[in-house]
Short mmCIF file of C-alpha atoms in Angstrom, two decimals:
data_model
loop_
_atom_site.label_atom_id
_atom_site.label_comp_id
_atom_site.label_asym_id
_atom_site.label_seq_id
_atom_site.Cartn_x
_atom_site.Cartn_y
_atom_site.Cartn_z
CA MET A 1 -0.17 -0.11 -0.04
CA THR A 2 1.12 3.66 -0.64
CA ASP A 3 2.51 5.62 2.49
CA HIS A 4 -0.56 8.01 3.91
CA LYS A 5 2.02 10.83 4.25
CA ASN A 6 3.40 10.73 0.71
CA HIS A 7 -0.16 10.08 -1.14
CA GLN A 8 -0.78 13.30 -3.44
CA ILE A 9 -4.39 14.33 -4.10
CA PRO A 10 -4.85 15.64 -7.54
CA THR A 11 -5.58 19.36 -7.38
CA ALA A 12 -7.69 21.41 -9.76
CA LYS A 13 -7.33 24.71 -11.10
CA PRO A 14 -6.29 27.25 -7.87
CA SER A 15 -8.31 29.73 -9.59
CA SER A 16 -11.54 27.95 -10.10
CA ILE A 17 -14.57 28.34 -7.74
CA LYS A 18 -14.46 24.86 -6.50
CA THR A 19 -11.26 25.10 -5.59
CA ARG A 20 -11.61 28.48 -3.79
CA PHE A 21 -14.80 27.03 -2.03
CA ALA A 22 -12.90 24.13 -0.73
CA ILE A 23 -9.79 25.77 0.75
CA LYS A 24 -12.20 28.34 2.10
CA PHE A 25 -14.53 25.78 3.37
CA LEU A 26 -11.80 23.46 4.93
CA ARG A 27 -10.34 26.64 6.80
CA ALA A 28 -13.89 27.31 8.15
CA MET A 29 -14.33 23.83 9.31
CA ASN A 30 -10.94 23.64 10.96
CA LYS A 31 -11.86 26.51 12.83
CA LEU A 32 -15.08 25.06 14.13
CA ASN A 33 -13.32 22.25 14.83
CA ASN A 34 -10.90 23.92 17.35
CA LYS A 35 -13.68 26.04 18.49
CA ASN A 36 -15.93 23.34 19.49
CA LYS A 37 -13.48 20.55 20.94
CA ASN A 38 -15.00 20.57 24.57
CA ASN A 39 -18.92 20.81 22.95
CA LYS A 40 -21.30 17.80 24.50
CA ASN A 41 -23.19 15.67 22.28
CA THR A 42 -26.53 16.94 23.02
CA MET A 43 -29.11 17.61 20.28
CA SER A 44 -29.30 21.39 21.01
CA GLU A 45 -25.38 21.38 20.43
CA LYS A 46 -25.42 18.84 17.24
CA HIS A 47 -28.29 21.23 16.03
CA LYS A 48 -25.82 24.45 16.74
CA ARG A 49 -23.01 22.58 14.82
CA PHE A 50 -25.20 21.97 11.86
CA LEU A 51 -26.31 25.94 11.52
CA ALA A 52 -22.18 27.03 12.11
CA ILE A 53 -21.35 24.00 9.04
CA ARG A 54 -24.23 25.61 7.00
CA ALA A 55 -23.19 29.17 7.40
CA ALA A 56 -19.77 28.34 6.73
CA ALA A 57 -20.64 26.80 3.29
CA HIS A 58 -22.84 29.65 2.53
CA ALA A 59 -20.16 32.18 3.78
CA SER A 60 -17.15 30.06 1.90
CA MET A 61 -19.16 30.12 -1.45
CA ALA A 62 -20.24 33.40 -1.46
CA SER A 63 -16.61 34.62 -0.48
CA ALA A 64 -15.19 32.15 -3.49
CA VAL A 65 -17.52 33.98 -6.03
CA GLY A 66 -16.73 37.31 -4.71
CA PRO A 67 -18.73 40.59 -5.05
CA ARG A 68 -19.39 40.05 -8.64
CA ARG A 69 -22.96 38.21 -8.35
CA ALA A 70 -25.61 39.76 -6.45
CA TRP A 71 -26.62 36.42 -4.51
CA SER A 72 -22.99 36.41 -3.21
CA ARG A 73 -22.90 40.08 -1.83
CA ALA A 74 -26.41 39.35 -0.56
CA VAL A 75 -24.87 36.40 1.58
CA LEU A 76 -21.37 38.44 2.50
CA ARG A 77 -23.80 41.28 3.80
CA LYS A 78 -24.89 39.04 6.09
CA ILE A 79 -21.32 38.13 7.60
CA PRO A 80 -20.56 40.44 10.54
CA ASN A 81 -17.18 40.94 9.88
CA GLN A 82 -14.49 43.01 7.64
CA GLN A 83 -15.55 41.25 4.65
CA LYS A 84 -19.09 43.34 4.71
CA GLN A 85 -16.96 46.53 5.11
CA LEU A 86 -14.58 45.59 1.98
CA HIS A 87 -17.53 45.02 -0.29
CA TYR A 88 -20.15 47.68 1.16
CA SER A 89 -19.26 50.51 -1.58
CA LEU A 90 -19.26 48.36 -4.32
CA MET A 91 -22.47 46.87 -3.29
CA ASN A 92 -24.03 50.34 -2.67
CA LYS A 93 -23.25 51.73 -6.40
CA GLN A 94 -24.66 48.50 -7.65
CA ARG A 95 -27.82 48.67 -5.67
CA THR A 96 -28.50 52.43 -7.02
CA ARG A 97 -28.05 51.29 -10.48
CA ARG A 98 -30.32 48.65 -10.29
CA ARG A 99 -33.01 50.49 -8.61
CA ASN A 100 -32.51 52.94 -11.58
CA ILE A 101 -32.87 50.22 -14.09
CA ARG A 102 -35.84 48.55 -12.09
CA ARG A 103 -37.49 52.41 -11.95
CA ASN A 104 -37.12 52.97 -15.93
CA ARG A 105 -38.29 49.37 -17.04
CA ILE A 106 -41.66 49.94 -14.85
CA LEU A 107 -42.12 53.50 -16.33
CA LEU A 108 -41.44 51.78 -19.74
CA ILE A 109 -43.91 49.28 -19.45
CA THR A 110 -46.95 50.87 -17.58
CA ARG A 111 -46.43 53.81 -20.13
CA GLY A 112 -45.56 52.19 -23.37
CA ASN A 113 -47.42 48.91 -23.74
CA PRO A 114 -51.05 49.96 -24.65
CA ASN A 115 -51.94 45.87 -24.79
CA ARG A 116 -51.26 45.51 -21.18
CA GLU A 117 -55.07 44.68 -20.33
CA ASN A 118 -55.06 42.31 -22.74
CA TYR A 119 -52.78 39.88 -20.35
CA ASP A 120 -54.86 37.05 -18.82
CA HIS A 121 -54.75 37.87 -15.03
CA GLU A 122 -54.60 34.45 -14.16
CA GLU A 123 -51.79 33.39 -15.70
CA ASN A 124 -50.37 36.68 -14.51
CA GLU A 125 -50.89 35.91 -10.76
CA ASP A 126 -49.61 32.41 -11.11
CA GLU A 127 -46.29 33.80 -12.59
CA ASP A 128 -46.20 36.28 -10.20
CA GLU A 129 -46.61 33.75 -7.31
CA GLU A 130 -43.85 31.63 -9.02
CA GLU A 131 -41.35 34.55 -9.35
CA GLU A 132 -41.83 35.59 -5.69
CA ASP A 133 -41.34 31.95 -4.88
CA LEU A 134 -37.74 31.73 -6.98
CA ARG A 135 -37.10 35.91 -5.29
CA GLU A 136 -37.53 34.09 -1.62
CA LEU A 137 -34.68 31.10 -2.92
CA VAL A 138 -32.04 33.15 -4.13
CA PRO A 139 -30.36 35.50 -1.71
CA GLY A 140 -30.61 39.01 -2.66
CA GLY A 141 -33.47 37.87 -5.12
CA LYS A 142 -35.91 40.65 -3.94
CA GLU A 143 -33.96 43.21 -4.91
CA MET A 144 -33.43 41.98 -8.89
CA ASP A 145 -35.37 42.90 -11.93
CA PHE A 146 -36.61 39.44 -13.59
CA CYS A 147 -33.86 38.87 -16.17
CA ARG A 148 -31.21 39.22 -13.48
CA LEU A 149 -32.84 36.84 -11.31
CA LEU A 150 -33.08 34.15 -13.76
CA ASN A 151 -29.34 34.85 -14.47
CA GLU A 152 -28.29 35.10 -10.77
CA THR A 153 -30.22 31.89 -9.96
CA ALA A 154 -28.60 30.01 -12.66
CA HIS A 155 -25.12 30.98 -11.33
CA TYR A 156 -26.57 30.07 -7.90
CA ILE A 157 -27.53 26.61 -8.90
CA LYS A 158 -24.19 26.15 -10.56
CA CYS A 159 -22.28 27.16 -7.64
CA LEU A 160 -24.65 24.89 -5.08
CA ARG A 161 -23.71 21.87 -7.45
CA THR A 162 -19.95 22.81 -6.80
CA GLN A 163 -20.78 22.98 -2.89
CA VAL A 164 -22.29 19.41 -3.08
CA GLN A 165 -19.55 18.17 -4.78
CA VAL A 166 -16.62 19.42 -3.01
CA MET A 167 -18.36 18.44 0.30
CA THR A 168 -19.04 14.98 -1.04
CA ASN A 169 -15.32 14.60 -2.17
CA ILE A 170 -14.35 15.95 1.49
CA LEU A 171 -16.72 13.14 2.96
CA HIS A 172 -15.66 10.51 0.71
CA HIS A 173 -11.60 11.73 1.53
CA SER A 174 -12.28 11.81 5.02
CA SER A 175 -13.91 8.46 5.57
CA PRO A 176 -12.08 5.88 7.68
CA SER A 177 -12.46 3.26 4.61
CA ASN A 178 -10.64 5.61 2.45
CA ILE A 179 -7.60 6.71 4.47
CA LEU A 180 -4.67 4.72 3.27
CA TYR A 181 -2.79 3.14 5.87
CA LYS A 182 1.07 1.95 5.65
#
């Protein structure tokens, strides 16, 4: 068998979201493990640990993506640390720009579409409910226009898939049956 210390795990591109997420998440998990060494295994402690791991996963993914995406900015805004201050000015500028775009589109729709009365109101209500459901699922979705919401949703789903892949790989590589012994 191969010596465990010399075993090399193939690495992905260091610039990929998957790699950045994995590094950030493993660091967060290491901090959690060091912080919670003396905790009891009660149900409330397990639930607190679950919440901490979930928060670490979300924060790690948002941090890996950076402030380029609205959903990641929304997640980063919830983190009460220095990252919030670093990205605040960028978020504020983009939020103002989105509001102006949304106002202009609303004016165009209400003033420039004479056939607006011909829409079937029942279909519109169903679509509105589905749109609201989607806005609830995507972080920061309430602040976006619909086209941007769809784009952000696609990227968010891609990142969630990546998150699941990385976490599955971590679990697979850390399970006792996969550790290589001398």
